[in-house]
PDB file of C-alpha atoms in Angstrom:
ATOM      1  CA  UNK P1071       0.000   0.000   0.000  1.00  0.00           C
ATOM      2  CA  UNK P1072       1.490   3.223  -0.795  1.00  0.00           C
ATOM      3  CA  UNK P1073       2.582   5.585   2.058  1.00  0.00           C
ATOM      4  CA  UNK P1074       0.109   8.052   1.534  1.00  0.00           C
ATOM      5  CA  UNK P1075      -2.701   5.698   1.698  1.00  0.00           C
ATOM      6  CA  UNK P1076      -2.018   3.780   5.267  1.00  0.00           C
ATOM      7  CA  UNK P1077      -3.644   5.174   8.296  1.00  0.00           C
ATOM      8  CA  UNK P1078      -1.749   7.090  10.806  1.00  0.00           C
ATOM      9  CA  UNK P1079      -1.520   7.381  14.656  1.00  0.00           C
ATOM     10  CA  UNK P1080      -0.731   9.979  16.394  1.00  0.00           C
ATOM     11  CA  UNK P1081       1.325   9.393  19.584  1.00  0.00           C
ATOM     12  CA  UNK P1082       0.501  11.812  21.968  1.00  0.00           C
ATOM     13  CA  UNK P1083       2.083  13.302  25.559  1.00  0.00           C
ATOM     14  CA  UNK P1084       1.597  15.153  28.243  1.00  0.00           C
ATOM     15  CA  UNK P1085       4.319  16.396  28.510  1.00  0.00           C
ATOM     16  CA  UNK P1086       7.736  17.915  26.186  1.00  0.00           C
ATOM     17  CA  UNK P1087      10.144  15.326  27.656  1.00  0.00           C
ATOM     18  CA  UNK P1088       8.654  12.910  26.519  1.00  0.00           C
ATOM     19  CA  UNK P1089       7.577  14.001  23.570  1.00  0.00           C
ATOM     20  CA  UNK P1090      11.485  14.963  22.226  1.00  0.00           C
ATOM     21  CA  UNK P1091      12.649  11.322  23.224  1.00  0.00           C
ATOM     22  CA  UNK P1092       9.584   9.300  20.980  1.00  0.00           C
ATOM     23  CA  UNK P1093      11.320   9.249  17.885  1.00  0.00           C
ATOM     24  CA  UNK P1094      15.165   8.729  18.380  1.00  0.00           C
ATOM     25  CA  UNK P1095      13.416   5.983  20.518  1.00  0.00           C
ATOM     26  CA  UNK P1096      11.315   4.813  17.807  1.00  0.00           C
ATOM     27  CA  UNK P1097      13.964   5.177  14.950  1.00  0.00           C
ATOM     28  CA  UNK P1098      16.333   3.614  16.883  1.00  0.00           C
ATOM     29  CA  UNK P1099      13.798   0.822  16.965  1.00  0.00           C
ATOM     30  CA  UNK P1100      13.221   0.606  13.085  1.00  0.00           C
ATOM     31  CA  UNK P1101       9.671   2.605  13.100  1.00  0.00           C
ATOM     32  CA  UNK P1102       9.111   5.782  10.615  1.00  0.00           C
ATOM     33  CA  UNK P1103       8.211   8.312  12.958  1.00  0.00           C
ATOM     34  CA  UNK P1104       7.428  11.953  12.392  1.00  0.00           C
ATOM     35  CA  UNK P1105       7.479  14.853  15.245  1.00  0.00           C
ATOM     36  CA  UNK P1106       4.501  16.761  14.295  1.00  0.00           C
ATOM     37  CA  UNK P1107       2.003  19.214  16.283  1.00  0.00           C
ATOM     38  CA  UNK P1108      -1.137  17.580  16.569  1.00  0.00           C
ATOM     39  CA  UNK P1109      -4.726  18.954  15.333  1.00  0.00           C
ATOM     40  CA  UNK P1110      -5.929  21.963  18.235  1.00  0.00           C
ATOM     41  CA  UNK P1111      -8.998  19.018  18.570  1.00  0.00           C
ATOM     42  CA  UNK P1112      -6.420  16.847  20.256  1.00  0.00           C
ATOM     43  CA  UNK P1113      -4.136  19.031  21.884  1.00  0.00           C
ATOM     44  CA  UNK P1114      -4.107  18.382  25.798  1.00  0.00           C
ATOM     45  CA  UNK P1115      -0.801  18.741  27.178  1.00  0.00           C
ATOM     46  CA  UNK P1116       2.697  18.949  24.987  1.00  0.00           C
ATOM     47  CA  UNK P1117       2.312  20.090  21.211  1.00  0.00           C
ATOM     48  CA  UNK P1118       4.458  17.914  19.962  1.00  0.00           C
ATOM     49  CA  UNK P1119       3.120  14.378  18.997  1.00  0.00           C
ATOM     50  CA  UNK P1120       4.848  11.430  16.829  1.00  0.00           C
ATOM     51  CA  UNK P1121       3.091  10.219  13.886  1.00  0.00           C
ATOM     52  CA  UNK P1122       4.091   6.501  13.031  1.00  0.00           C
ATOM     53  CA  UNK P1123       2.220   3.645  10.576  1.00  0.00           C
ATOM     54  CA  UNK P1124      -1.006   2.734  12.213  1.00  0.00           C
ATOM     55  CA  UNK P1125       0.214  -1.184  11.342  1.00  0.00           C
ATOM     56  CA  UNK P1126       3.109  -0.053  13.746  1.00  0.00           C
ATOM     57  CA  UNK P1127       1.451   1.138  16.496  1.00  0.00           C
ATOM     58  CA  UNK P1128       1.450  -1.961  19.266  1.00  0.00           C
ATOM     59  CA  UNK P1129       4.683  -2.730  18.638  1.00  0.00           C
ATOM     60  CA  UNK P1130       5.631   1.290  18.540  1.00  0.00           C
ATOM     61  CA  UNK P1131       3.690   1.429  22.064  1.00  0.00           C
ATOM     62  CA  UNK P1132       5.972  -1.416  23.554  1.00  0.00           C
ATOM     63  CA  UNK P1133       8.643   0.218  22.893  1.00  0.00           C
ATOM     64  CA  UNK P1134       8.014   3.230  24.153  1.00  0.00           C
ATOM     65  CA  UNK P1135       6.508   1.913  27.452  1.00  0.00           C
ATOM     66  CA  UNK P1136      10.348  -0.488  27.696  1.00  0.00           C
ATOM     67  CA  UNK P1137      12.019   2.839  27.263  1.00  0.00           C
ATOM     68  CA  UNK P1138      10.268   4.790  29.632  1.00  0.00           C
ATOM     69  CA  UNK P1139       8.415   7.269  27.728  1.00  0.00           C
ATOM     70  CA  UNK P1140       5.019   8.238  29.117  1.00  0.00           C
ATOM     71  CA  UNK P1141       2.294   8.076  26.437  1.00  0.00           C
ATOM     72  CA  UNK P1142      -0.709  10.246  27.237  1.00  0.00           C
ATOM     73  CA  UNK P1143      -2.775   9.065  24.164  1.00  0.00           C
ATOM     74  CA  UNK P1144      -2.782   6.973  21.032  1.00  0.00           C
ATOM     75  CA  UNK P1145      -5.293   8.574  18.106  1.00  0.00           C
ATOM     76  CA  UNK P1146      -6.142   6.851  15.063  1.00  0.00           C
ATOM     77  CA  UNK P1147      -5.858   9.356  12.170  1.00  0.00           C
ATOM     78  CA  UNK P1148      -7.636   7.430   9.213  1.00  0.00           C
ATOM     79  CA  UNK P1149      -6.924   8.281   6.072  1.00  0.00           C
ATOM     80  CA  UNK P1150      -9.191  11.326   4.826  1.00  0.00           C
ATOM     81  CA  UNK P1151      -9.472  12.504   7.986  1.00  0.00           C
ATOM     82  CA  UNK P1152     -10.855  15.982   8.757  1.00  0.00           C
ATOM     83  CA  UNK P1153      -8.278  15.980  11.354  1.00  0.00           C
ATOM     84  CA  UNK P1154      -4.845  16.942  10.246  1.00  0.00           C
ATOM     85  CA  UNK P1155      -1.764  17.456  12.127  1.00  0.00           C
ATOM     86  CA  UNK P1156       1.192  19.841  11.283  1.00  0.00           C
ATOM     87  CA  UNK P1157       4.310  19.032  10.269  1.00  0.00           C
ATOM     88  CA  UNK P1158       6.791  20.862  11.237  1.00  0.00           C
ATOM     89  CA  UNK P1159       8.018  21.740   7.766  1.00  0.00           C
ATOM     90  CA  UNK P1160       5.166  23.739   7.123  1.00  0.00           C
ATOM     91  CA  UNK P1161       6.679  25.512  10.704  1.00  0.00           C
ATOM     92  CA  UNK P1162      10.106  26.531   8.829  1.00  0.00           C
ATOM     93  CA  UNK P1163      10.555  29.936   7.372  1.00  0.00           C
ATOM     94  CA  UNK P1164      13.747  31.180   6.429  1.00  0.00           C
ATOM     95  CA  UNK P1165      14.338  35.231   5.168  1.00  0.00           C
ATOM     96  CA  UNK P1166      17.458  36.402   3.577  1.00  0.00           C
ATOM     97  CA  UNK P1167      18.549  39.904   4.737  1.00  0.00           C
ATOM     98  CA  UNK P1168      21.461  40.644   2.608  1.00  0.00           C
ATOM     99  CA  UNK P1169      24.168  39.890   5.505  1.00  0.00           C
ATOM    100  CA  UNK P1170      22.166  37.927   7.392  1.00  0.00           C
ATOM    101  CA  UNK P1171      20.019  34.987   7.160  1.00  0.00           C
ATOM    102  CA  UNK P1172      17.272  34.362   9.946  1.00  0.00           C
ATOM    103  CA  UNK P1173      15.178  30.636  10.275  1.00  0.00           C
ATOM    104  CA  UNK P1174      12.217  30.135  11.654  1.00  0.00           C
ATOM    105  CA  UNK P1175      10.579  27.156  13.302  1.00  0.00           C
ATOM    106  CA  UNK P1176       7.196  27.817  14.900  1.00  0.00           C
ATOM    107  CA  UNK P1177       7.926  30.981  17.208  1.00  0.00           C
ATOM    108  CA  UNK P1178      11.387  30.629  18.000  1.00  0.00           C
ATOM    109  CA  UNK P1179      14.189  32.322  15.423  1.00  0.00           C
ATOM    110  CA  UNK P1180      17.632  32.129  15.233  1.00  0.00           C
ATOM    111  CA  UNK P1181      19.668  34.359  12.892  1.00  0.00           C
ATOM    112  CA  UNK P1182      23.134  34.295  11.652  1.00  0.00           C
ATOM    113  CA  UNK P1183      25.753  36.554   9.622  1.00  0.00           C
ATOM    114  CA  UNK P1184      26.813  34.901   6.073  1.00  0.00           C
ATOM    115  CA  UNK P1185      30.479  34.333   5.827  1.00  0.00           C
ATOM    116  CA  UNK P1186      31.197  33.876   9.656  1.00  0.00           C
ATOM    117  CA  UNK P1187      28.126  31.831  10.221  1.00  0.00           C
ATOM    118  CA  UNK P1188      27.988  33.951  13.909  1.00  0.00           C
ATOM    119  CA  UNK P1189      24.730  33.729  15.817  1.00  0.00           C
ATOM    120  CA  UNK P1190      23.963  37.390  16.003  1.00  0.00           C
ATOM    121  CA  UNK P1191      20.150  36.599  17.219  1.00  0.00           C
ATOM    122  CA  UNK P1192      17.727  34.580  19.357  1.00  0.00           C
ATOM    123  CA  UNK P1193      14.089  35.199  19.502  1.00  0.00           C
ATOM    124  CA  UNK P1194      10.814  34.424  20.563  1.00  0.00           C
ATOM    125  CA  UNK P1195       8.640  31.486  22.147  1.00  0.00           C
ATOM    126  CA  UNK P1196       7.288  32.478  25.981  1.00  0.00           C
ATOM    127  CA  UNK P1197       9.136  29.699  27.499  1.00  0.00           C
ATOM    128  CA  UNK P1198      11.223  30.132  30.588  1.00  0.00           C
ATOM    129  CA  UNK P1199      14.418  28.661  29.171  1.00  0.00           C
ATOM    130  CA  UNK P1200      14.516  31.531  26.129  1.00  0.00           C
ATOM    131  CA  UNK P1201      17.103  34.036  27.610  1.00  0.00           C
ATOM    132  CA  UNK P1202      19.551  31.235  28.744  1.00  0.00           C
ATOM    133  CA  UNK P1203      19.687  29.555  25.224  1.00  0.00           C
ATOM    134  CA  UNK P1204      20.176  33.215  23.803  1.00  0.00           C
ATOM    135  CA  UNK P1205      23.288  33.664  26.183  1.00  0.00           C
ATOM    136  CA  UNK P1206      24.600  30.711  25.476  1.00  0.00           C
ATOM    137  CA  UNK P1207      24.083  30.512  21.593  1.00  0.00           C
ATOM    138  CA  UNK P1208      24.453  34.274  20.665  1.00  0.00           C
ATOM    139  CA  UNK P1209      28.011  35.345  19.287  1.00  0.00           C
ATOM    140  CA  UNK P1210      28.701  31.507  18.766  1.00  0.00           C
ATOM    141  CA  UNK P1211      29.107  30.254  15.119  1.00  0.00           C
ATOM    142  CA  UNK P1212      26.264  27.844  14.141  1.00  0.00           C
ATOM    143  CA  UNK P1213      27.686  24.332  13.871  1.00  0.00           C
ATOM    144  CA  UNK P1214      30.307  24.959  16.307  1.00  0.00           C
ATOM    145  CA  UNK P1215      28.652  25.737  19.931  1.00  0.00           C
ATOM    146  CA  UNK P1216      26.376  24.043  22.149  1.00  0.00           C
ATOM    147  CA  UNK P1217      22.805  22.726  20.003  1.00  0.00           C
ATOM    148  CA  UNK P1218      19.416  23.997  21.895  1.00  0.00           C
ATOM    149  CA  UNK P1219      18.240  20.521  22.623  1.00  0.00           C
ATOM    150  CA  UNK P1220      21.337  20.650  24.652  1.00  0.00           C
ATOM    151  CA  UNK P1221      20.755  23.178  26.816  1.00  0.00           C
ATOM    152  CA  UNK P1222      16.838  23.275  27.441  1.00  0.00           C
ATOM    153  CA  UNK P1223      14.180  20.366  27.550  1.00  0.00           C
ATOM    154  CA  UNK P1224      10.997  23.140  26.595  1.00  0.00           C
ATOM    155  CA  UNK P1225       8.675  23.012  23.121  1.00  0.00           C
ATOM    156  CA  UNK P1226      10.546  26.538  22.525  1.00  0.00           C
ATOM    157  CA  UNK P1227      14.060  24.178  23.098  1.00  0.00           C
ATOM    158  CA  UNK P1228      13.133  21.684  20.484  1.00  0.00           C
ATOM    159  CA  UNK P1229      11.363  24.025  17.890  1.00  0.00           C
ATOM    160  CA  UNK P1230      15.189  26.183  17.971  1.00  0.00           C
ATOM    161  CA  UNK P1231      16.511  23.187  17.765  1.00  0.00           C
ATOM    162  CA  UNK P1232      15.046  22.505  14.630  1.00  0.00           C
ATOM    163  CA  UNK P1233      15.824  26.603  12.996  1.00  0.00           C
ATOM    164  CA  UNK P1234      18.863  26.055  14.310  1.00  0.00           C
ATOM    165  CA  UNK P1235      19.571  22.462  12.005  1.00  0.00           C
ATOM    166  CA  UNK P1236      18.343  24.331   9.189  1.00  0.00           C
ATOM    167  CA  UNK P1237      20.165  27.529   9.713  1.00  0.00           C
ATOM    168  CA  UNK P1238      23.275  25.282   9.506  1.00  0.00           C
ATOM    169  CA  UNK P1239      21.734  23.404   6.360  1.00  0.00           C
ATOM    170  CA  UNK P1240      22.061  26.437   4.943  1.00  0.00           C
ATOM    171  CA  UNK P1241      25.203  27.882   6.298  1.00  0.00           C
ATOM    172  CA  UNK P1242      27.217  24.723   4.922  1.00  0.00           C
ATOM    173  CA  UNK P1243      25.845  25.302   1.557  1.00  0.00           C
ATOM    174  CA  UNK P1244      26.653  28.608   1.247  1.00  0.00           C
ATOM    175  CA  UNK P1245      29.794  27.903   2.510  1.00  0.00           C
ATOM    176  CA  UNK P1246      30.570  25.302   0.223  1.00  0.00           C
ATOM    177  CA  UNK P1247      29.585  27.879  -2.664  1.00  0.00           C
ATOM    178  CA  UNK P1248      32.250  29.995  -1.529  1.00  0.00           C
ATOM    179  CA  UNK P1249      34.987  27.525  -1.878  1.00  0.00           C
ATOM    180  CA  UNK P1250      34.489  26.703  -5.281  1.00  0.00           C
TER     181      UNK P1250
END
C-alpha cells in the first residue's frame, strides 16, 4: 500500500520530555516516525506528537513503554481525515537579509551573519528557558557551539533546535559555494 494511503496514529504526551525522546526511541527501533504538532482538537498537554504507521502502532507502544516514555494518548488518524496534524516543515521559514540569514521554526528564530556563520540573534517562544539559550548561543558560530536541545528540555528548546539544524543546512551550503 502506498505511504500516503495507510492510516496514521498519532502518539501523543503530556508532557515535552517525553515528547522529544519518541522518535530517536522509535527510529532507533526501526519505526518511521514523524514529530509533528497535533490537530488543536487533540491538543491536551505537549504540542508535539509522533506520527508513526497505524500497522506499527502496538509494537511502537511497547517500545516506548520499555524505554520509559510516558504516552498520554494513542489517536487513530484514518486516512481522509478531517483531522490533520502539522508538520513541522510547514513551521520553517527562512528570510534572507542581505548579511544575514534568519530561520524560523514555529515561534522561535535564530539568525546568523553569512560568511562567519555567527549567531547574532535569538528570539521568541514564551518559554522560561529563552534568555539562557540566547546567552549561550548568541556570538557563537552555528555548527560549532552548544545545540538547543542541549541546553533546554521546553517546546521553545526543540522548535530552535530545529531553525537552528536548518540555519546550519544552509550555512554549509553557502559555505561550500564559496569555496568553489
Amino acid at each position: 500500500m502506498p505511504e500516503e494511503e495507510k492510516g496514521k496514529v498519532l502518539v501523543v504526551f503530556d508532557y515535552i520530555y517525553h515528547a522529544m525522546r519518541a522518535k530517536p526511541v522509535l527510529e532507533e527501533a526501526g519505526f518511521h516516525a514523524r514529530e509533528v504538532a497535533p490537530p488543536p482538537e487533540y491538543r491536551t498537554g505537549c504540542d508535539l506528537a509522533v506520527e508513526i504507521d497505524a500497522t506499527d502502532v502496538d509494537a511502537a507502544e511497547n517500545v516506548l513503554i520499555e524505554k520509559g516514555v510516558m504516552i498520554l494518548d494513542i489517536l487513530f488518524m484514518p486516512t481522509g481525515s478531517e483531522f490533520v496534524p502539522v508538520y513541522l516543515t510547514k513551521l520553517m521559514k527562512t528570510v534572507d537579509y542581505g548579511g544575514f540569514v534568519m530561520v524560523r521554526c514555529g515561534n522561535m528564530k535564530i539568525t546568523y551573519q553569512k560568511g562567519s556563520g555567527k549567531i547574532v540573534n535569538i528570539s521568541g517562544g514564551g518559554c522560561p528557558d529563552i534568555p539562557y539559550l540566547g546567552m549561550k548561543l548568541y556570538g557563537t558560530v552555528i555548527g560549532q557551539g552548544p545545540q538547543p536541545r542541549v541546553l533546554g528540555k521546553t517546546i521553545c528548546a526543540y522548535t530552535l533546535e530545529h531553525a537552528y539544524d536548518k540555519a546550519l543546512e544552509i550555512f554549509k551550503k553557502e559555505s561550500g559555494k564559496k569555496r568553489r
